[in-house]
Short mmCIF file of C-alpha atoms and ligand atoms in Angstrom, two decimals:
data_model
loop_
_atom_site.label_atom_id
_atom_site.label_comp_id
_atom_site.label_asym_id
_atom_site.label_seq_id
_atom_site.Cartn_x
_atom_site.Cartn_y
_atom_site.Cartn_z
CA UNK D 12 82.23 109.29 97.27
CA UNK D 13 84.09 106.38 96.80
CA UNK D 14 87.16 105.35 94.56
CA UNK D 15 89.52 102.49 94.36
CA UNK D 16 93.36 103.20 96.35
CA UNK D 17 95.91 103.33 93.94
CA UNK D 18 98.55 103.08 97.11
CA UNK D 19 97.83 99.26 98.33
CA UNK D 20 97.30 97.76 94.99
CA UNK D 21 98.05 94.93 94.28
CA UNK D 22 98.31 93.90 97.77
CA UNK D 23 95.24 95.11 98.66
CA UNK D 24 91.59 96.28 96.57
CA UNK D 25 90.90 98.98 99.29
CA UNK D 26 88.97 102.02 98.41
CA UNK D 27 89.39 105.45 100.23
CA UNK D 28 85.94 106.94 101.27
CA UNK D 29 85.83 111.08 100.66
CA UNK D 30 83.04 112.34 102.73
CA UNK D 31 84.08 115.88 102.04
CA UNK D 32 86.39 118.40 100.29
CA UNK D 33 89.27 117.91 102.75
CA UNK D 34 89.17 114.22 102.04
CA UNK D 35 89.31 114.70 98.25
CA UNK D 36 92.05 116.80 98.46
CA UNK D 37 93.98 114.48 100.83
CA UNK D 38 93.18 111.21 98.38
CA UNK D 39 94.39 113.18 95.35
CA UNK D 40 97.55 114.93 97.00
CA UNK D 41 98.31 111.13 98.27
CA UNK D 42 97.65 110.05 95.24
CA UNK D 43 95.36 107.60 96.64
CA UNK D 44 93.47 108.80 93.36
CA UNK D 45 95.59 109.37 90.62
CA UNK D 46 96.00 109.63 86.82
CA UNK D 47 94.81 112.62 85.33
CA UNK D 48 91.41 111.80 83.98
CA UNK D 49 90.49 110.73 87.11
CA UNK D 50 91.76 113.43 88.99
CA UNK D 51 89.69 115.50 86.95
CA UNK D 52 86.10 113.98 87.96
CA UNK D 53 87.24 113.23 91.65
CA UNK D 54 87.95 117.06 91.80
CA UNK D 55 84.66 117.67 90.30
CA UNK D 56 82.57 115.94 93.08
CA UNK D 57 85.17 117.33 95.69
CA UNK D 58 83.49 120.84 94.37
CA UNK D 59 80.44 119.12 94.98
CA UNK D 60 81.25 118.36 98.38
CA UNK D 61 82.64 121.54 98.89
CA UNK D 62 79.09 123.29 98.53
CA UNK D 63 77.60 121.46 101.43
CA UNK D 64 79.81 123.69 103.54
CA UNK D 65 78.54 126.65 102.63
CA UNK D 66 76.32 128.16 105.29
CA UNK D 67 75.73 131.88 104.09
CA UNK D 68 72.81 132.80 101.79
CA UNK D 69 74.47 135.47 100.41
CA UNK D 70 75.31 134.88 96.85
CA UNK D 71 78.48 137.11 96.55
CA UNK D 72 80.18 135.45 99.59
CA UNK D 73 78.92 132.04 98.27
CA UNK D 74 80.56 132.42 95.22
CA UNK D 75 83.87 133.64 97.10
CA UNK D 76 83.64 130.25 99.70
CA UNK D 77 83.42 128.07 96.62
CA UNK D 78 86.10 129.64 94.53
CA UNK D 79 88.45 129.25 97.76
CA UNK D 80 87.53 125.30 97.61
CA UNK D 81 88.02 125.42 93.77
CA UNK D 82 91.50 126.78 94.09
CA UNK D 83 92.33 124.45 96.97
CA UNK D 84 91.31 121.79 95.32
CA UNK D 85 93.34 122.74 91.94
CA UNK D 86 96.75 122.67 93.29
CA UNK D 87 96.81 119.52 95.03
CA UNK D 88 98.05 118.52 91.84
CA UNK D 89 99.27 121.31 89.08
CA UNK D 90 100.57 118.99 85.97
CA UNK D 91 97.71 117.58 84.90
CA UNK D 92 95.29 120.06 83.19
CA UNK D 93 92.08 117.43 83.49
CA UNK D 94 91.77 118.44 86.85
CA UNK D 95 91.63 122.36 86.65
CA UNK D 96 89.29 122.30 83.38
CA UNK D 97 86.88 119.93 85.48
CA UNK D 98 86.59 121.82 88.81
CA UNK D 99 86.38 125.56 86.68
CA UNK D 100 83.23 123.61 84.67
CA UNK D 101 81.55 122.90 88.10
CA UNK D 102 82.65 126.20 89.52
CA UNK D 103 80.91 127.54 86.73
CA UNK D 104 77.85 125.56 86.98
CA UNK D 105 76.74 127.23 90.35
CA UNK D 106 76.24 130.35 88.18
CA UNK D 107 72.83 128.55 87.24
CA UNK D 108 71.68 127.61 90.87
CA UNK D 109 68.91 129.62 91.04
CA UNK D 110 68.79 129.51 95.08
CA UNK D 111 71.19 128.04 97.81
CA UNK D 112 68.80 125.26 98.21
CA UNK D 113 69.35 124.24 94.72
CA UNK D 114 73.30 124.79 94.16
CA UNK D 115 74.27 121.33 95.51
CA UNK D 116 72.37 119.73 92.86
CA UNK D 117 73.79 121.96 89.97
CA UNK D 118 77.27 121.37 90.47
CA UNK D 119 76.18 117.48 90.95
CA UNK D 120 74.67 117.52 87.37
CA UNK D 121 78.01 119.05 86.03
CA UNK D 122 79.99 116.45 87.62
CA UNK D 123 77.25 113.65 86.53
CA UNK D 124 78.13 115.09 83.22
CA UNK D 125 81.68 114.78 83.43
CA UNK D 126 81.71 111.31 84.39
CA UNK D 127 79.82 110.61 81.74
CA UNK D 128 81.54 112.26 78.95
CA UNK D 129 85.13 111.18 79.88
CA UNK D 130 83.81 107.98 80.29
CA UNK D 131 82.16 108.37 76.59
CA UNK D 132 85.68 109.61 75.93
CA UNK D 133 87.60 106.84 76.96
CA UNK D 134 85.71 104.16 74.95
CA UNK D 135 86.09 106.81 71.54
CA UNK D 136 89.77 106.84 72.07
CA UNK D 137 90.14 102.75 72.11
CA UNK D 138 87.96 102.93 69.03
CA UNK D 139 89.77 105.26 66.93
CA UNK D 140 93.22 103.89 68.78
CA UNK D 141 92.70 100.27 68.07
CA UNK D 142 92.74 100.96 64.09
CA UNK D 143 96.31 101.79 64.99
CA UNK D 144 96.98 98.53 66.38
CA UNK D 145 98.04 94.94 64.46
CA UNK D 146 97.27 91.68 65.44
CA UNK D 147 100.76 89.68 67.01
CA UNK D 148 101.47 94.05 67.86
CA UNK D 149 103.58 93.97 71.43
CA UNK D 150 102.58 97.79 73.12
CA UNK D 151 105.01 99.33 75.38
CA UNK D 152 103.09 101.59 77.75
CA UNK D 153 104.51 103.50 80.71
CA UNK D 154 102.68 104.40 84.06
CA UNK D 155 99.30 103.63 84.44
CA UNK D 156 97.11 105.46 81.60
CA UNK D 157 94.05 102.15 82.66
CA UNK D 158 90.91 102.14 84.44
CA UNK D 159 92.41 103.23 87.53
CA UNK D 160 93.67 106.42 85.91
CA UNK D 161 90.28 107.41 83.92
CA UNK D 162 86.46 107.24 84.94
CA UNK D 163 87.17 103.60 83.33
CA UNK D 164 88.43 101.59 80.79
CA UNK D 165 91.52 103.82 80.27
CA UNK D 166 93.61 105.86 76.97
CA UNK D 167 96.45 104.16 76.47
CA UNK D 168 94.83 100.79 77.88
CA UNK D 169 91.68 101.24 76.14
CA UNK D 170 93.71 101.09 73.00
CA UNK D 171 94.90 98.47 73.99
CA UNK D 172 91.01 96.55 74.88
CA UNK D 173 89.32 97.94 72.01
CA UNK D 174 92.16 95.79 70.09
CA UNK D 175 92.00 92.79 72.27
CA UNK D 176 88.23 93.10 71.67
CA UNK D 177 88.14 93.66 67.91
CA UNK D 178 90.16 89.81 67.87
CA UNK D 179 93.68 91.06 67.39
CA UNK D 180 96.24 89.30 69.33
CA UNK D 181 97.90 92.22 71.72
CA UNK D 182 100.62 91.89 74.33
CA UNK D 183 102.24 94.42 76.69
CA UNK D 184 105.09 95.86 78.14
CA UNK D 185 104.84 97.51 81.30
CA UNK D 186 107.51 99.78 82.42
CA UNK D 187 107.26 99.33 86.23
CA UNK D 188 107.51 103.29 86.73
CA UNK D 189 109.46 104.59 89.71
CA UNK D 190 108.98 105.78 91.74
CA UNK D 191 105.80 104.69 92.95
CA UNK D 192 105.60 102.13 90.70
CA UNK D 193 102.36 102.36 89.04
CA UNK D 194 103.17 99.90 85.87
CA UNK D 195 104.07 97.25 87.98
CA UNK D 196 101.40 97.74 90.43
CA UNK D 197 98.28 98.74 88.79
CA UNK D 198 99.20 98.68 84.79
CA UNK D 199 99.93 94.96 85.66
CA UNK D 200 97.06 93.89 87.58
CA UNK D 201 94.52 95.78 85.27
CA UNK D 202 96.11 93.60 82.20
CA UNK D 203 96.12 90.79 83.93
CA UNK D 204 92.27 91.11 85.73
CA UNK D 205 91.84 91.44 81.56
CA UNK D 206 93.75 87.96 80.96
CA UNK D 207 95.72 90.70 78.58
CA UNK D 208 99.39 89.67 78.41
CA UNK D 209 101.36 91.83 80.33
CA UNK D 210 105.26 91.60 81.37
CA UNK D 211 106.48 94.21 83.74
CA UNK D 212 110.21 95.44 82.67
CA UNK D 213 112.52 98.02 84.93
CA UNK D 214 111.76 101.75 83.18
CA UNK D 215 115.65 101.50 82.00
CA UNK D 216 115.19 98.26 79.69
CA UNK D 217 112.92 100.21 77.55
CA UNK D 218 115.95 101.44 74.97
CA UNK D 219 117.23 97.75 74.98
CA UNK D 220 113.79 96.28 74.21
CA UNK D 221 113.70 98.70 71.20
CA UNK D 222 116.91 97.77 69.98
CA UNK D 223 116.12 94.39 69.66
CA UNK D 224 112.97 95.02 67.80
CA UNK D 225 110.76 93.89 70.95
CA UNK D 226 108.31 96.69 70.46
CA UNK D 227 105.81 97.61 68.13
CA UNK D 228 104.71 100.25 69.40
CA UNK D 229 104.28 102.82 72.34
CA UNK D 230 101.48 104.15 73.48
CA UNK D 231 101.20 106.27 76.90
CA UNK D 232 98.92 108.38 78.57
CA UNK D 233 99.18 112.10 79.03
CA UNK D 234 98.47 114.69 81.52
CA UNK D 235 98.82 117.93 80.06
CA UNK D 236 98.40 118.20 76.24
CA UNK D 237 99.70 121.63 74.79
CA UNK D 238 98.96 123.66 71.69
CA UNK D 239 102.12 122.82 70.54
CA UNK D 240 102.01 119.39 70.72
CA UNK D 241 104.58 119.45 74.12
CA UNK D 242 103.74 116.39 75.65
CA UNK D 243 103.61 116.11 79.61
CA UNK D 244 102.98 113.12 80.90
CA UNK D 245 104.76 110.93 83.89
CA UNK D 246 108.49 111.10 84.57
CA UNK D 247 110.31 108.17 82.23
CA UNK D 248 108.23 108.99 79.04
CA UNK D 249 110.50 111.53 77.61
CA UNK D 250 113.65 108.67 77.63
CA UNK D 251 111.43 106.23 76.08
CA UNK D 252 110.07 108.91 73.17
CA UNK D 253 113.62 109.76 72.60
CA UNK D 254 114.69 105.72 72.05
CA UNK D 255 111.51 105.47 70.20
CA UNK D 256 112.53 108.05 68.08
CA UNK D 257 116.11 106.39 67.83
CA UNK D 258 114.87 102.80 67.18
CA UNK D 259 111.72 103.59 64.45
CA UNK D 260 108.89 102.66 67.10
CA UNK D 261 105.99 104.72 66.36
CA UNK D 262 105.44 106.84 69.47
CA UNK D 263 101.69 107.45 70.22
CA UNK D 264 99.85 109.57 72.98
CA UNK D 265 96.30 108.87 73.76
CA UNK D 266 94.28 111.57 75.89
CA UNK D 267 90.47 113.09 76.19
CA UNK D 268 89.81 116.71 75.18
CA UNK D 269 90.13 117.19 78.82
CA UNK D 270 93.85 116.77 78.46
CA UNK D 271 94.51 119.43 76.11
CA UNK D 272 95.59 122.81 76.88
CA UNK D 273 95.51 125.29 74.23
CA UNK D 274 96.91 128.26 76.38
CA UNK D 275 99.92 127.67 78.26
CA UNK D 276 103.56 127.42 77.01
CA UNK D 277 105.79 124.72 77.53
CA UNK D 278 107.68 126.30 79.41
CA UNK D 279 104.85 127.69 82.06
CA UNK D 280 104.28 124.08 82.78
CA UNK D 281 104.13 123.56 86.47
CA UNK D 282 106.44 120.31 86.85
CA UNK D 283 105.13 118.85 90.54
CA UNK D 284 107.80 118.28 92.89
CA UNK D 285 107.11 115.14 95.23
CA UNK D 286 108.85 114.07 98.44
CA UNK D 287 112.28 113.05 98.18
CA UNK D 288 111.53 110.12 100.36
CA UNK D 289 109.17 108.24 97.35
CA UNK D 290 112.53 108.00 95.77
CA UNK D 291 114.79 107.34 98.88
CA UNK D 292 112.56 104.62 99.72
CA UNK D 293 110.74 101.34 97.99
CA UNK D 294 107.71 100.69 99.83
CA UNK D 295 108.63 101.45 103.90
CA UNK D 296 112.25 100.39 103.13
CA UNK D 297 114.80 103.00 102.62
CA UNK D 298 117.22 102.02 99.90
CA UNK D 299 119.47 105.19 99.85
CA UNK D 300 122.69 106.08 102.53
CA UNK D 301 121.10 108.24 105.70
CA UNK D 302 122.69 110.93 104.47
CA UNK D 303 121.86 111.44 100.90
CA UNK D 304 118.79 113.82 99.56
CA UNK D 305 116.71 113.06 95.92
CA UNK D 306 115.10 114.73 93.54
CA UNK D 307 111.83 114.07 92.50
CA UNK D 308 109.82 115.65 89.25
CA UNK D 309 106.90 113.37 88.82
CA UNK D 310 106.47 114.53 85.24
CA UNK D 311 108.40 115.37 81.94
CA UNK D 312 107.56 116.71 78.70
CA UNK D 313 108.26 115.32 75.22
CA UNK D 314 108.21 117.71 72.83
CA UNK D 315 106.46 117.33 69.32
CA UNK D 316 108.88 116.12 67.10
CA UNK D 317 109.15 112.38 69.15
CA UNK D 318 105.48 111.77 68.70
CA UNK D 319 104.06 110.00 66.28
CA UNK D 320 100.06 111.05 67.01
CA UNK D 321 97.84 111.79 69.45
CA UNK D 322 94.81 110.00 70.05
CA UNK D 323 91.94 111.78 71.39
CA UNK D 324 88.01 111.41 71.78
CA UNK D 325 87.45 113.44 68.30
CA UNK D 326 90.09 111.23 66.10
CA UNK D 327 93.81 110.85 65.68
CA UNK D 328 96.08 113.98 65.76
CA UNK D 329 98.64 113.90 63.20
CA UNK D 330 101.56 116.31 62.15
CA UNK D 331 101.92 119.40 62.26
CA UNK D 332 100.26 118.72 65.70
CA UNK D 333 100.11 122.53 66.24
CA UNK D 334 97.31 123.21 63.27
CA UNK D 335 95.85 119.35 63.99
CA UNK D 336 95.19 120.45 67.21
CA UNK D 337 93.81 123.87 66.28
CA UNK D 338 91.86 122.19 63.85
CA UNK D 339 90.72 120.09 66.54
CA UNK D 340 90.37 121.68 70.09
CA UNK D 341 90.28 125.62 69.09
O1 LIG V 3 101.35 110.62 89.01
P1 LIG V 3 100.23 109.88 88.36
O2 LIG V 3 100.18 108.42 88.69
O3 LIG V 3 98.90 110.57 88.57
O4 LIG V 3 100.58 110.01 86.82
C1 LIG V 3 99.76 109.45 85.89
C2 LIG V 3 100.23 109.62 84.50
O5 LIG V 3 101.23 110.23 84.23
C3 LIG V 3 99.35 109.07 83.44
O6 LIG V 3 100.08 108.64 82.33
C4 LIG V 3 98.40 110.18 83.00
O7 LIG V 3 97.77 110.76 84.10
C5 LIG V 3 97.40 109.71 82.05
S1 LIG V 3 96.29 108.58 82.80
C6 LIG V 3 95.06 108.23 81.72
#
């Protein structure tokens, strides 16, 4: 399996190779592949992968090998929800493998399906995303919610190209997203492979931009949707909801089904703690004193009351975004 590196863009278009479950979990823990939709399917074929290992005929201790890889591969990253909810449907699927000789082709199909679906998903949510959208309408959009984040064409970006598409005039504000930088990097060269107008600004000129009346309207990506509308998506989106909020800008989240998560509480979220050193450092070069530590959440949540809707696959989630959702996803 191949995907596209989300580390060496735009320098590079380099794609890491995963010839087995190992690999997978190595590309998503570097976040070689990242972005929670994505995550989701890579970790479904890293199941996939996972069965070729298994030597034993024995059903029982099949079953136990595979739900070792399934758990391995769930915590390389625990925010996003896409990710657990894809690897459980393969895990499942190998209840239907009638023999060892046909499990590896099971779980493939369930993958093959969930490529397909989220793909499906992604061009539902520009549709019913894009009637949110006016022509001259600048987005703001933070991290990289694109086709490098998804199984393609995006959620927040494919709002964005089902407007472009449907003629409206669209431009873009990138918030370059520390630490790793994936508006500036990837948001940015996505837009402008697209010849959509893009400007990169630092993650703190958001509030400013507002102010001035600069922005239409935000629209970001999620990775964890929750029952009561608690929002988690990268680290910066909660201080641009909250200006959002301050300034009038209608504040929209746009996800797949596969980002919603009717169970757990907000506060059971698991908030992933990365290495100090992606914010000590910019690229190789260290830009903190020797001597000084950092701390790193990659993700925050939003809570319900700064969001405007949610934008999913089956339509657009309005308030009270507990019973939409219900409605919606129970
Ligand atoms: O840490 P990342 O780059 O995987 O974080 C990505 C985000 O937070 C995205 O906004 C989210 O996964 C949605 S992508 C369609």
């Amino acid at each position: 399996m191949e995907a596209i590196d989300c580390t060496v863009l735009p320098a590079r278009l380099a794609y890491v190779r995963m010839r087995n479950v190992e690999q997978v979990c190595s590309a998503i823990r570097s976040m070689k592949v990242r972005g929670a939709p994505l995550i989701g399917v890579v970790g479904a074929y890293g199941l996939v992968l996972a069965a070729r290992k298994i030597r034993t005929r024995d059903r029982d201790e099949t079953s136990r090998q595979l739900r070792k890889w399934a758990d391995w591969l769930i915590q390389t990253r625990p925010t996003g929800v896409n990710l657990r909810w894809a690897v459980e449907r393969v895990f499942k699927a190998s209840s239907q493998a009638g023999s060892m000789a046909s499990l590896e082709g099971e779980l493939r199909k369930e993958a093959d399906s969930i490529l397909r679906e989220e793909l499906d998903a992604a061009h539902r949510i520009g549709n019913y995303g894009a009637s949110l959208i006016d022509d001259d309408d600048t987005v703001l959009t933070h991290c990289n919610a694109g086709t490098l984040a998804t199984a393609g064409y995006g959620t927040a970006l494919a709002i964005v190209r089902a407007a472009v598409e449907q003629g409206k005039r669209v431009s873009v504000i990138a918030t370059e997203t520390r630490p790793l930088l994936q508006g500036s990097r990837l948001t940015a060269f996505e837009l402008a492979q697209d010849r959509i107008p893009v400007k990169i600004i630092c993650d703190s000129a958001a509030a400013q931009l507002m102010a001035r009346g600069a922005v239409d309207k935000v629209v970001v990506g999620a990775d964890r949707i929750l029952r009561t509308g608690h929002v988690t998506n990268k680290i910066g989106t909660l201080p641009i909801a909250l200006a959002a909020k301050f300034y009038g800008v209608p504040f929209y989240v746009a996800a797949p089904a596969s980002t919603v998560d009717l169970e757990t509480d907000p506060s059971q979220v698991v908030i992933e703690e990365r290495d100090p050193r992606e914010v000590l450092y910019i690229g190789s070069r260290r830009v903190a004193p020797r001597n000084v530590g950092a701390l790193n959440p990659a993700f925050d949540i939003t809570p319900p009351e700064l969001v405007t809707g949610i934008i999913t696959d089956r339509g657009v989630v309005g308030h009270p975004l507990e019973e939409s959702l219900r409605s919606k996803f129970g």
